[in-house]
PDB file of N, CA and C in Angstrom:
ATOM      1  N   MET A   1     -15.861 -15.026  48.178  1.00 70.00           N
ATOM      2  CA  MET A   1     -16.005 -14.562  46.471  1.00 70.00           C
ATOM      3  C   MET A   1     -14.914 -15.365  45.806  1.00 70.00           C
ATOM      4  N   VAL A   2     -15.371 -15.916  44.508  1.00 89.00           N
ATOM      5  CA  VAL A   2     -14.453 -16.971  43.999  1.00 89.00           C
ATOM      6  C   VAL A   2     -14.222 -16.060  42.501  1.00 89.00           C
ATOM      7  N   ASN A   3     -13.124 -15.737  42.270  1.00 95.00           N
ATOM      8  CA  ASN A   3     -12.783 -14.809  41.158  1.00 95.00           C
ATOM      9  C   ASN A   3     -11.807 -15.877  39.910  1.00 95.00           C
ATOM     10  N   ILE A   4     -12.526 -15.611  39.137  1.00 97.00           N
ATOM     11  CA  ILE A   4     -11.559 -15.757  37.738  1.00 97.00           C
ATOM     12  C   ILE A   4     -10.938 -14.645  37.247  1.00 97.00           C
ATOM     13  N   PHE A   5      -9.620 -15.737  36.640  1.00 98.00           N
ATOM     14  CA  PHE A   5      -8.582 -14.343  35.378  1.00 98.00           C
ATOM     15  C   PHE A   5      -8.497 -14.352  34.342  1.00 98.00           C
ATOM     16  N   ALA A   6      -9.073 -13.590  33.207  1.00 98.00           N
ATOM     17  CA  ALA A   6      -8.989 -14.077  31.889  1.00 98.00           C
ATOM     18  C   ALA A   6      -8.195 -13.059  31.417  1.00 98.00           C
ATOM     19  N   LEU A   7      -7.597 -13.935  29.811  1.00 97.00           N
ATOM     20  CA  LEU A   7      -6.094 -13.104  29.611  1.00 97.00           C
ATOM     21  C   LEU A   7      -6.752 -13.568  28.246  1.00 97.00           C
ATOM     22  N   ASP A   8      -6.265 -12.579  27.197  1.00 96.00           N
ATOM     23  CA  ASP A   8      -7.162 -12.901  25.894  1.00 96.00           C
ATOM     24  C   ASP A   8      -5.568 -12.053  25.230  1.00 96.00           C
ATOM     25  N   ILE A   9      -4.167 -12.901  24.676  1.00 95.00           N
ATOM     26  CA  ILE A   9      -2.846 -12.680  24.483  1.00 95.00           C
ATOM     27  C   ILE A   9      -3.077 -12.447  22.891  1.00 95.00           C
ATOM     28  N   GLY A  10      -2.806 -11.193  22.510  1.00 91.00           N
ATOM     29  CA  GLY A  10      -2.963 -11.038  21.106  1.00 91.00           C
ATOM     30  C   GLY A  10      -1.074 -10.506  20.586  1.00 91.00           C
ATOM     31  N   GLY A  11      -1.087 -10.190  19.343  1.00 89.00           N
ATOM     32  CA  GLY A  11       0.553 -10.468  18.709  1.00 89.00           C
ATOM     33  C   GLY A  11       0.471  -8.502  19.281  1.00 89.00           C
ATOM     34  N   THR A  12      -0.042  -7.689  19.614  1.00 92.00           N
ATOM     35  CA  THR A  12       0.502  -6.741  20.140  1.00 92.00           C
ATOM     36  C   THR A  12      -0.034  -6.073  21.812  1.00 92.00           C
ATOM     37  N   LYS A  13      -0.865  -6.369  22.340  1.00 95.00           N
ATOM     38  CA  LYS A  13      -1.700  -6.338  23.461  1.00 95.00           C
ATOM     39  C   LYS A  13      -2.032  -7.966  24.154  1.00 95.00           C
ATOM     40  N   ILE A  14      -1.940  -7.510  25.577  1.00 96.00           N
ATOM     41  CA  ILE A  14      -2.416  -8.462  26.308  1.00 96.00           C
ATOM     42  C   ILE A  14      -4.045  -7.589  27.285  1.00 96.00           C
ATOM     43  N   ALA A  15      -5.117  -8.492  26.782  1.00 98.00           N
ATOM     44  CA  ALA A  15      -6.539  -7.846  27.072  1.00 98.00           C
ATOM     45  C   ALA A  15      -7.224  -8.670  28.836  1.00 98.00           C
ATOM     46  N   CYS A  16      -6.992  -8.261  30.285  1.00 98.00           N
ATOM     47  CA  CYS A  16      -7.193  -9.277  31.358  1.00 98.00           C
ATOM     48  C   CYS A  16      -8.297  -8.132  31.701  1.00 98.00           C
ATOM     49  N   GLY A  17      -8.751  -9.623  32.409  1.00 98.00           N
ATOM     50  CA  GLY A  17     -10.128  -9.075  32.932  1.00 98.00           C
ATOM     51  C   GLY A  17     -10.311 -10.233  34.347  1.00 98.00           C
ATOM     52  N   ILE A  18     -10.658  -9.694  35.272  1.00 98.00           N
ATOM     53  CA  ILE A  18     -11.062 -10.356  36.222  1.00 98.00           C
ATOM     54  C   ILE A  18     -12.904 -10.286  36.510  1.00 98.00           C
ATOM     55  N   TYR A  19     -13.383 -11.873  36.638  1.00 97.00           N
ATOM     56  CA  TYR A  19     -14.645 -12.213  36.684  1.00 97.00           C
ATOM     57  C   TYR A  19     -15.222 -12.237  37.791  1.00 97.00           C
ATOM     58  N   ASP A  20     -16.293 -12.328  38.787  1.00 95.00           N
ATOM     59  CA  ASP A  20     -16.517 -13.131  40.475  1.00 95.00           C
ATOM     60  C   ASP A  20     -17.683 -13.914  39.311  1.00 95.00           C
ATOM     61  N   GLU A  21     -18.332 -14.365  40.736  1.00 92.00           N
ATOM     62  CA  GLU A  21     -18.693 -16.073  40.466  1.00 92.00           C
ATOM     63  C   GLU A  21     -19.443 -16.200  39.878  1.00 92.00           C
ATOM     64  N   ASN A  22     -20.554 -14.970  38.968  1.00 94.00           N
ATOM     65  CA  ASN A  22     -21.595 -14.662  38.273  1.00 94.00           C
ATOM     66  C   ASN A  22     -21.270 -14.691  36.628  1.00 94.00           C
ATOM     67  N   LEU A  23     -19.865 -14.780  36.864  1.00 94.00           N
ATOM     68  CA  LEU A  23     -18.796 -13.790  35.766  1.00 94.00           C
ATOM     69  C   LEU A  23     -19.392 -12.281  35.094  1.00 94.00           C
ATOM     70  N   ASP A  24     -19.681 -12.377  36.296  1.00 96.00           N
ATOM     71  CA  ASP A  24     -19.423 -10.352  36.303  1.00 96.00           C
ATOM     72  C   ASP A  24     -18.392 -10.045  36.022  1.00 96.00           C
ATOM     73  N   LEU A  25     -18.626  -8.879  34.943  1.00 97.00           N
ATOM     74  CA  LEU A  25     -16.620  -8.392  35.156  1.00 97.00           C
ATOM     75  C   LEU A  25     -16.306  -7.348  36.039  1.00 97.00           C
ATOM     76  N   VAL A  26     -15.085  -7.474  37.030  1.00 95.00           N
ATOM     77  CA  VAL A  26     -15.305  -6.393  38.176  1.00 95.00           C
ATOM     78  C   VAL A  26     -14.222  -5.972  38.010  1.00 95.00           C
ATOM     79  N   ARG A  27     -13.282  -6.214  36.914  1.00 96.00           N
ATOM     80  CA  ARG A  27     -12.149  -5.105  36.535  1.00 96.00           C
ATOM     81  C   ARG A  27     -11.927  -5.585  35.540  1.00 96.00           C
ATOM     82  N   GLU A  28     -11.060  -4.833  34.497  1.00 97.00           N
ATOM     83  CA  GLU A  28     -10.303  -4.727  33.130  1.00 97.00           C
ATOM     84  C   GLU A  28      -9.115  -3.777  33.250  1.00 97.00           C
ATOM     85  N   TRP A  29      -8.265  -4.890  32.032  1.00 98.00           N
ATOM     86  CA  TRP A  29      -6.973  -3.559  31.793  1.00 98.00           C
ATOM     87  C   TRP A  29      -6.436  -4.363  30.768  1.00 98.00           C
ATOM     88  N   LYS A  30      -5.484  -3.750  29.558  1.00 97.00           N
ATOM     89  CA  LYS A  30      -4.374  -3.742  28.862  1.00 97.00           C
ATOM     90  C   LYS A  30      -3.248  -3.781  28.829  1.00 97.00           C
ATOM     91  N   VAL A  31      -2.233  -4.611  28.590  1.00 96.00           N
ATOM     92  CA  VAL A  31      -0.570  -4.252  28.788  1.00 96.00           C
ATOM     93  C   VAL A  31      -0.511  -4.596  26.923  1.00 96.00           C
ATOM     94  N   PRO A  32       0.742  -4.012  26.658  1.00 95.00           N
ATOM     95  CA  PRO A  32       1.381  -4.610  26.085  1.00 95.00           C
ATOM     96  C   PRO A  32       1.961  -5.961  25.351  1.00 95.00           C
ATOM     97  N   THR A  33       2.434  -6.523  24.846  1.00 92.00           N
ATOM     98  CA  THR A  33       2.375  -7.929  25.212  1.00 92.00           C
ATOM     99  C   THR A  33       4.239  -8.428  25.112  1.00 92.00           C
ATOM    100  N   GLY A  34       4.368  -6.981  24.595  1.00 88.00           N
ATOM    101  CA  GLY A  34       6.981  -7.290  24.308  1.00 88.00           C
ATOM    102  C   GLY A  34       6.568  -8.577  23.079  1.00 88.00           C
ATOM    103  N   LYS A  35       7.328  -8.348  22.520  1.00 87.00           N
ATOM    104  CA  LYS A  35       8.181  -9.381  21.419  1.00 87.00           C
ATOM    105  C   LYS A  35       9.670 -10.184  21.839  1.00 87.00           C
ATOM    106  N   SER A  36       9.965 -10.375  22.086  1.00 91.00           N
ATOM    107  CA  SER A  36      11.202 -11.608  22.765  1.00 91.00           C
ATOM    108  C   SER A  36      10.019 -12.122  23.804  1.00 91.00           C
ATOM    109  N   LEU A  37      10.397 -13.505  23.682  1.00 91.00           N
ATOM    110  CA  LEU A  37       9.719 -14.991  24.370  1.00 91.00           C
ATOM    111  C   LEU A  37       9.941 -14.412  25.993  1.00 91.00           C
ATOM    112  N   SER A  38      10.724 -13.584  26.617  1.00 92.00           N
ATOM    113  CA  SER A  38      11.361 -13.495  28.534  1.00 92.00           C
ATOM    114  C   SER A  38       9.953 -12.414  28.337  1.00 92.00           C
ATOM    115  N   ASP A  39      10.038 -11.025  27.889  1.00 94.00           N
ATOM    116  CA  ASP A  39       9.208  -9.975  27.639  1.00 94.00           C
ATOM    117  C   ASP A  39       7.383 -10.213  27.600  1.00 94.00           C
ATOM    118  N   ILE A  40       7.147 -11.443  26.948  1.00 93.00           N
ATOM    119  CA  ILE A  40       5.796 -11.923  27.137  1.00 93.00           C
ATOM    120  C   ILE A  40       5.856 -12.662  28.285  1.00 93.00           C
ATOM    121  N   GLU A  41       6.557 -13.201  28.330  1.00 92.00           N
ATOM    122  CA  GLU A  41       6.060 -14.243  29.853  1.00 92.00           C
ATOM    123  C   GLU A  41       6.296 -13.636  30.649  1.00 92.00           C
ATOM    124  N   GLY A  42       6.999 -12.575  30.801  1.00 94.00           N
ATOM    125  CA  GLY A  42       7.531 -11.731  31.780  1.00 94.00           C
ATOM    126  C   GLY A  42       5.331 -10.224  31.840  1.00 94.00           C
ATOM    127  N   ALA A  43       4.848 -10.226  30.762  1.00 95.00           N
ATOM    128  CA  ALA A  43       4.110  -9.315  30.865  1.00 95.00           C
ATOM    129  C   ALA A  43       2.559 -10.439  31.029  1.00 95.00           C
ATOM    130  N   VAL A  44       3.194 -11.957  30.908  1.00 95.00           N
ATOM    131  CA  VAL A  44       1.816 -12.282  31.483  1.00 95.00           C
ATOM    132  C   VAL A  44       1.631 -12.370  32.832  1.00 95.00           C
ATOM    133  N   LEU A  45       2.877 -13.095  33.172  1.00 94.00           N
ATOM    134  CA  LEU A  45       3.668 -13.139  34.796  1.00 94.00           C
ATOM    135  C   LEU A  45       2.884 -12.081  35.372  1.00 94.00           C
ATOM    136  N   LYS A  46       3.044 -11.163  35.369  1.00 95.00           N
ATOM    137  CA  LYS A  46       2.807  -9.824  36.098  1.00 95.00           C
ATOM    138  C   LYS A  46       1.249  -9.274  36.337  1.00 95.00           C
ATOM    139  N   ALA A  47       0.539  -9.819  34.865  1.00 96.00           N
ATOM    140  CA  ALA A  47      -0.947  -9.318  34.848  1.00 96.00           C
ATOM    141  C   ALA A  47      -1.683 -10.456  36.005  1.00 96.00           C
ATOM    142  N   CYS A  48      -1.309 -11.391  35.622  1.00 95.00           N
ATOM    143  CA  CYS A  48      -1.499 -12.435  36.825  1.00 95.00           C
ATOM    144  C   CYS A  48      -1.605 -12.482  38.395  1.00 95.00           C
ATOM    145  N   ARG A  49       0.204 -11.760  38.453  1.00 93.00           N
ATOM    146  CA  ARG A  49       0.642 -11.407  39.774  1.00 93.00           C
ATOM    147  C   ARG A  49      -0.497 -10.490  40.199  1.00 93.00           C
ATOM    148  N   ARG A  50      -0.750  -9.416  39.693  1.00 95.00           N
ATOM    149  CA  ARG A  50      -1.623  -7.877  39.475  1.00 95.00           C
ATOM    150  C   ARG A  50      -3.223  -8.425  40.141  1.00 95.00           C
ATOM    151  N   ALA A  51      -3.651  -9.416  39.446  1.00 95.00           N
ATOM    152  CA  ALA A  51      -4.828  -9.967  39.854  1.00 95.00           C
ATOM    153  C   ALA A  51      -4.643 -11.022  41.132  1.00 95.00           C
ATOM    154  N   ARG A  52      -3.683 -11.104  41.144  1.00 92.00           N
ATOM    155  CA  ARG A  52      -4.137 -11.508  42.347  1.00 92.00           C
ATOM    156  C   ARG A  52      -4.119 -11.351  43.466  1.00 92.00           C
ATOM    157  N   GLU A  53      -3.373 -10.305  43.621  1.00 92.00           N
ATOM    158  CA  GLU A  53      -2.533  -9.268  44.735  1.00 92.00           C
ATOM    159  C   GLU A  53      -4.340  -8.332  44.589  1.00 92.00           C
ATOM    160  N   GLU A  54      -5.215  -8.390  43.477  1.00 91.00           N
ATOM    161  CA  GLU A  54      -6.104  -7.468  43.955  1.00 91.00           C
ATOM    162  C   GLU A  54      -7.172  -7.763  43.902  1.00 91.00           C
ATOM    163  N   ALA A  55      -7.407  -9.382  43.565  1.00 91.00           N
ATOM    164  CA  ALA A  55      -9.149  -9.626  43.368  1.00 91.00           C
ATOM    165  C   ALA A  55      -8.962 -10.947  44.250  1.00 91.00           C
ATOM    166  N   GLY A  56      -7.694 -11.634  44.177  1.00 88.00           N
ATOM    167  CA  GLY A  56      -7.568 -12.487  44.445  1.00 88.00           C
ATOM    168  C   GLY A  56      -8.020 -13.862  43.929  1.00 88.00           C
ATOM    169  N   ILE A  57      -7.765 -14.353  43.116  1.00 95.00           N
ATOM    170  CA  ILE A  57      -8.303 -15.407  41.995  1.00 95.00           C
ATOM    171  C   ILE A  57      -8.134 -17.021  42.090  1.00 95.00           C
ATOM    172  N   ALA A  58      -8.979 -18.035  41.899  1.00 96.00           N
ATOM    173  CA  ALA A  58      -9.254 -18.964  41.922  1.00 96.00           C
ATOM    174  C   ALA A  58      -8.967 -19.736  40.895  1.00 96.00           C
ATOM    175  N   ALA A  59      -9.001 -19.304  39.850  1.00 97.00           N
ATOM    176  CA  ALA A  59      -8.656 -20.299  38.373  1.00 97.00           C
ATOM    177  C   ALA A  59      -8.322 -19.352  37.009  1.00 97.00           C
ATOM    178  N   ILE A  60      -7.406 -19.559  35.892  1.00 98.00           N
ATOM    179  CA  ILE A  60      -7.002 -18.604  34.822  1.00 98.00           C
ATOM    180  C   ILE A  60      -7.207 -19.589  33.537  1.00 98.00           C
ATOM    181  N   GLY A  61      -8.066 -18.448  32.791  1.00 97.00           N
ATOM    182  CA  GLY A  61      -8.552 -18.740  31.638  1.00 97.00           C
ATOM    183  C   GLY A  61      -7.836 -17.872  30.647  1.00 97.00           C
ATOM    184  N   ILE A  62      -7.208 -18.803  29.517  1.00 97.00           N
ATOM    185  CA  ILE A  62      -5.910 -17.851  28.265  1.00 97.00           C
ATOM    186  C   ILE A  62      -6.419 -18.356  27.387  1.00 97.00           C
ATOM    187  N   SER A  63      -6.676 -17.133  26.228  1.00 95.00           N
ATOM    188  CA  SER A  63      -7.026 -17.308  24.927  1.00 95.00           C
ATOM    189  C   SER A  63      -5.606 -16.648  24.358  1.00 95.00           C
ATOM    190  N   ALA A  64      -5.318 -17.527  23.287  1.00 93.00           N
ATOM    191  CA  ALA A  64      -4.222 -17.307  22.153  1.00 93.00           C
ATOM    192  C   ALA A  64      -4.615 -17.529  21.095  1.00 93.00           C
ATOM    193  N   ALA A  65      -3.797 -16.837  19.938  1.00 88.00           N
ATOM    194  CA  ALA A  65      -4.197 -17.580  18.851  1.00 88.00           C
ATOM    195  C   ALA A  65      -3.301 -18.489  18.514  1.00 88.00           C
ATOM    196  N   GLY A  66      -3.474 -19.591  17.486  1.00 89.00           N
ATOM    197  CA  GLY A  66      -3.186 -20.539  16.818  1.00 89.00           C
ATOM    198  C   GLY A  66      -2.923 -21.731  17.197  1.00 89.00           C
ATOM    199  N   ASN A  67      -2.195 -22.744  16.858  1.00 93.00           N
ATOM    200  CA  ASN A  67      -2.928 -24.532  17.427  1.00 93.00           C
ATOM    201  C   ASN A  67      -2.221 -24.449  19.105  1.00 93.00           C
ATOM    202  N   ILE A  68      -3.493 -25.000  19.890  1.00 95.00           N
ATOM    203  CA  ILE A  68      -3.317 -25.337  20.704  1.00 95.00           C
ATOM    204  C   ILE A  68      -3.663 -26.485  21.183  1.00 95.00           C
ATOM    205  N   LYS A  69      -2.662 -27.333  22.027  1.00 94.00           N
ATOM    206  CA  LYS A  69      -2.636 -28.911  22.071  1.00 94.00           C
ATOM    207  C   LYS A  69      -4.014 -29.408  22.533  1.00 94.00           C
ATOM    208  N   PRO A  70      -3.829 -31.076  22.500  1.00 93.00           N
ATOM    209  CA  PRO A  70      -5.451 -31.187  23.078  1.00 93.00           C
ATOM    210  C   PRO A  70      -5.728 -31.000  24.503  1.00 93.00           C
ATOM    211  N   ASP A  71      -4.548 -31.443  24.946  1.00 92.00           N
ATOM    212  CA  ASP A  71      -4.189 -30.872  26.923  1.00 92.00           C
ATOM    213  C   ASP A  71      -4.392 -29.496  27.280  1.00 92.00           C
ATOM    214  N   ARG A  72      -4.843 -28.401  26.533  1.00 93.00           N
ATOM    215  CA  ARG A  72      -5.187 -27.304  27.224  1.00 93.00           C
ATOM    216  C   ARG A  72      -4.828 -26.499  27.375  1.00 93.00           C
ATOM    217  N   ARG A  73      -3.146 -26.767  27.532  1.00 94.00           N
ATOM    218  CA  ARG A  73      -2.359 -26.520  28.576  1.00 94.00           C
ATOM    219  C   ARG A  73      -0.900 -25.690  27.654  1.00 94.00           C
ATOM    220  N   THR A  74      -0.642 -26.754  26.624  1.00 95.00           N
ATOM    221  CA  THR A  74       0.464 -26.217  25.671  1.00 95.00           C
ATOM    222  C   THR A  74       0.261 -25.273  24.302  1.00 95.00           C
ATOM    223  N   ILE A  75       0.703 -24.921  23.428  1.00 94.00           N
ATOM    224  CA  ILE A  75       1.020 -23.945  22.800  1.00 94.00           C
ATOM    225  C   ILE A  75       1.678 -24.737  21.446  1.00 94.00           C
ATOM    226  N   ALA A  76       0.871 -25.312  20.620  1.00 94.00           N
ATOM    227  CA  ALA A  76       1.946 -25.880  20.029  1.00 94.00           C
ATOM    228  C   ALA A  76       2.739 -24.601  18.965  1.00 94.00           C
ATOM    229  N   PHE A  77       2.368 -23.653  18.610  1.00 91.00           N
ATOM    230  CA  PHE A  77       2.456 -22.658  17.668  1.00 91.00           C
ATOM    231  C   PHE A  77       1.594 -21.890  17.722  1.00 91.00           C
ATOM    232  N   SER A  78       1.995 -19.922  18.163  1.00 90.00           N
ATOM    233  CA  SER A  78       0.764 -18.620  17.687  1.00 90.00           C
ATOM    234  C   SER A  78       1.645 -18.548  16.262  1.00 90.00           C
ATOM    235  N   THR A  79       0.378 -18.044  15.620  1.00 85.00           N
ATOM    236  CA  THR A  79       0.478 -17.266  14.224  1.00 85.00           C
ATOM    237  C   THR A  79       1.183 -15.822  14.891  1.00 85.00           C
ATOM    238  N   ASN A  80       0.286 -14.922  16.010  1.00 87.00           N
ATOM    239  CA  ASN A  80       0.810 -14.069  16.423  1.00 87.00           C
ATOM    240  C   ASN A  80       1.484 -13.828  17.281  1.00 87.00           C
ATOM    241  N   ILE A  81       2.541 -14.583  17.988  1.00 90.00           N
ATOM    242  CA  ILE A  81       3.701 -15.076  19.043  1.00 90.00           C
ATOM    243  C   ILE A  81       4.655 -16.331  18.226  1.00 90.00           C
ATOM    244  N   PRO A  82       5.234 -16.119  17.194  1.00 89.00           N
ATOM    245  CA  PRO A  82       6.222 -17.109  16.779  1.00 89.00           C
ATOM    246  C   PRO A  82       7.139 -17.264  17.211  1.00 89.00           C
ATOM    247  N   CYS A  83       7.419 -16.898  18.610  1.00 90.00           N
ATOM    248  CA  CYS A  83       8.504 -17.518  19.486  1.00 90.00           C
ATOM    249  C   CYS A  83       7.932 -18.486  20.302  1.00 90.00           C
ATOM    250  N   TRP A  84       6.521 -18.756  20.132  1.00 90.00           N
ATOM    251  CA  TRP A  84       5.667 -20.015  21.451  1.00 90.00           C
ATOM    252  C   TRP A  84       5.630 -21.108  20.179  1.00 90.00           C
ATOM    253  N   ILE A  85       6.721 -22.035  20.521  1.00 93.00           N
ATOM    254  CA  ILE A  85       6.179 -23.372  19.640  1.00 93.00           C
ATOM    255  C   ILE A  85       6.822 -24.237  21.067  1.00 93.00           C
ATOM    256  N   GLU A  86       5.468 -25.177  20.386  1.00 95.00           N
ATOM    257  CA  GLU A  86       5.359 -26.089  22.054  1.00 95.00           C
ATOM    258  C   GLU A  86       6.037 -25.769  23.268  1.00 95.00           C
ATOM    259  N   TYR A  87       5.309 -24.024  23.989  1.00 94.00           N
ATOM    260  CA  TYR A  87       5.135 -23.532  24.400  1.00 94.00           C
ATOM    261  C   TYR A  87       4.181 -23.690  25.768  1.00 94.00           C
ATOM    262  N   PRO A  88       4.750 -24.103  27.216  1.00 96.00           N
ATOM    263  CA  PRO A  88       4.195 -24.919  27.451  1.00 96.00           C
ATOM    264  C   PRO A  88       3.623 -24.127  28.835  1.00 96.00           C
ATOM    265  N   LEU A  89       2.584 -22.522  28.224  1.00 95.00           N
ATOM    266  CA  LEU A  89       2.277 -21.454  28.876  1.00 95.00           C
ATOM    267  C   LEU A  89       1.649 -21.753  30.644  1.00 95.00           C
ATOM    268  N   ALA A  90       0.402 -23.402  30.320  1.00 96.00           N
ATOM    269  CA  ALA A  90      -0.016 -23.211  31.461  1.00 96.00           C
ATOM    270  C   ALA A  90       0.538 -23.767  32.761  1.00 96.00           C
ATOM    271  N   ASP A  91       1.402 -24.009  32.163  1.00 97.00           N
ATOM    272  CA  ASP A  91       2.869 -25.011  33.560  1.00 97.00           C
ATOM    273  C   ASP A  91       3.292 -23.498  33.403  1.00 97.00           C
ATOM    274  N   ILE A  92       3.485 -23.071  33.016  1.00 95.00           N
ATOM    275  CA  ILE A  92       4.530 -21.473  33.465  1.00 95.00           C
ATOM    276  C   ILE A  92       3.813 -21.061  34.772  1.00 95.00           C
ATOM    277  N   ILE A  93       2.437 -20.478  34.245  1.00 95.00           N
ATOM    278  CA  ILE A  93       1.658 -19.372  34.577  1.00 95.00           C
ATOM    279  C   ILE A  93       1.147 -20.491  35.745  1.00 95.00           C
ATOM    280  N   GLU A  94       1.069 -21.579  35.553  1.00 96.00           N
ATOM    281  CA  GLU A  94       0.486 -22.742  37.440  1.00 96.00           C
ATOM    282  C   GLU A  94       1.341 -22.771  38.850  1.00 96.00           C
ATOM    283  N   ALA A  95       2.850 -22.209  38.004  1.00 95.00           N
ATOM    284  CA  ALA A  95       4.174 -22.860  38.585  1.00 95.00           C
ATOM    285  C   ALA A  95       3.856 -21.243  39.112  1.00 95.00           C
ATOM    286  N   GLU A  96       3.538 -20.557  39.227  1.00 92.00           N
ATOM    287  CA  GLU A  96       3.195 -18.718  39.152  1.00 92.00           C
ATOM    288  C   GLU A  96       2.369 -18.195  40.202  1.00 92.00           C
ATOM    289  N   CYS A  97       1.430 -19.108  40.353  1.00 92.00           N
ATOM    290  CA  CYS A  97       0.227 -18.261  40.666  1.00 92.00           C
ATOM    291  C   CYS A  97      -0.692 -19.444  41.759  1.00 92.00           C
ATOM    292  N   LYS A  98      -0.493 -20.759  41.335  1.00 94.00           N
ATOM    293  CA  LYS A  98      -0.775 -21.816  42.566  1.00 94.00           C
ATOM    294  C   LYS A  98      -2.005 -22.020  42.253  1.00 94.00           C
ATOM    295  N   VAL A  99      -2.851 -21.867  40.925  1.00 95.00           N
ATOM    296  CA  VAL A  99      -4.184 -22.176  40.440  1.00 95.00           C
ATOM    297  C   VAL A  99      -3.851 -23.175  39.249  1.00 95.00           C
ATOM    298  N   PRO A 100      -5.741 -23.375  38.939  1.00 97.00           N
ATOM    299  CA  PRO A 100      -5.219 -24.353  37.614  1.00 97.00           C
ATOM    300  C   PRO A 100      -5.690 -23.113  36.952  1.00 97.00           C
ATOM    301  N   VAL A 101      -5.029 -23.317  35.617  1.00 97.00           N
ATOM    302  CA  VAL A 101      -4.602 -22.634  33.838  1.00 97.00           C
ATOM    303  C   VAL A 101      -5.291 -23.498  32.979  1.00 97.00           C
ATOM    304  N   ILE A 102      -6.252 -23.436  32.127  1.00 97.00           N
ATOM    305  CA  ILE A 102      -6.603 -23.701  31.487  1.00 97.00           C
ATOM    306  C   ILE A 102      -5.951 -22.249  29.470  1.00 97.00           C
ATOM    307  N   VAL A 103      -5.707 -22.688  28.846  1.00 96.00           N
ATOM    308  CA  VAL A 103      -5.791 -22.096  27.358  1.00 96.00           C
ATOM    309  C   VAL A 103      -6.684 -22.619  26.299  1.00 96.00           C
ATOM    310  N   GLU A 104      -7.236 -21.886  25.795  1.00 95.00           N
ATOM    311  CA  GLU A 104      -8.043 -22.152  24.670  1.00 95.00           C
ATOM    312  C   GLU A 104      -7.325 -21.423  23.984  1.00 95.00           C
ATOM    313  N   ASN A 105      -7.648 -21.579  22.201  1.00 92.00           N
ATOM    314  CA  ASN A 105      -7.872 -21.110  21.095  1.00 92.00           C
ATOM    315  C   ASN A 105      -8.720 -19.458  21.397  1.00 92.00           C
ATOM    316  N   ASP A 106      -8.350 -18.543  20.597  1.00 88.00           N
ATOM    317  CA  ASP A 106      -9.256 -17.436  20.469  1.00 88.00           C
ATOM    318  C   ASP A 106     -10.339 -17.895  19.972  1.00 88.00           C
ATOM    319  N   ALA A 107     -10.354 -18.515  18.901  1.00 84.00           N
ATOM    320  CA  ALA A 107     -11.222 -18.323  18.625  1.00 84.00           C
ATOM    321  C   ALA A 107     -13.163 -19.431  19.076  1.00 84.00           C
ATOM    322  N   ASN A 108     -12.665 -20.062  19.817  1.00 78.00           N
ATOM    323  CA  ASN A 108     -12.706 -21.159  20.116  1.00 78.00           C
ATOM    324  C   ASN A 108     -14.071 -20.295  21.272  1.00 78.00           C
TER     325      ASN A 108
END
C-alpha cells in the first residue's frame, strides 16, 4: 500500500492526515505548532515520524501560509510563522524521512 502524508502548517496548529493510494483519508490528527523555530521544526518532524511509523509513507505534501519559492521546497517568508525566512522546509524533512517532499502555499 502506498500512503501519502499531508500537513497543513498554521500559526497555532498542524493538521496531519495520512491518505492511501486512492486519496482516501486513513488517519488524521492535530498537534500544536509551537512558537520558536526549534519547537515548530520539532513538531513537524515528530508528526512525520509518527506517520512513517504508523502507516509507512511514500511522499509528503505540505501546505503553509506565506511565500513559497518556485522550487516548492523553500519558504521565502511566512505570514503565520515569522521565524520562517528562506527556510528550507522540504530539505529538512527529506533528510529525516527519506521520502520526496513538496511544499505549497495553503491557498493553492
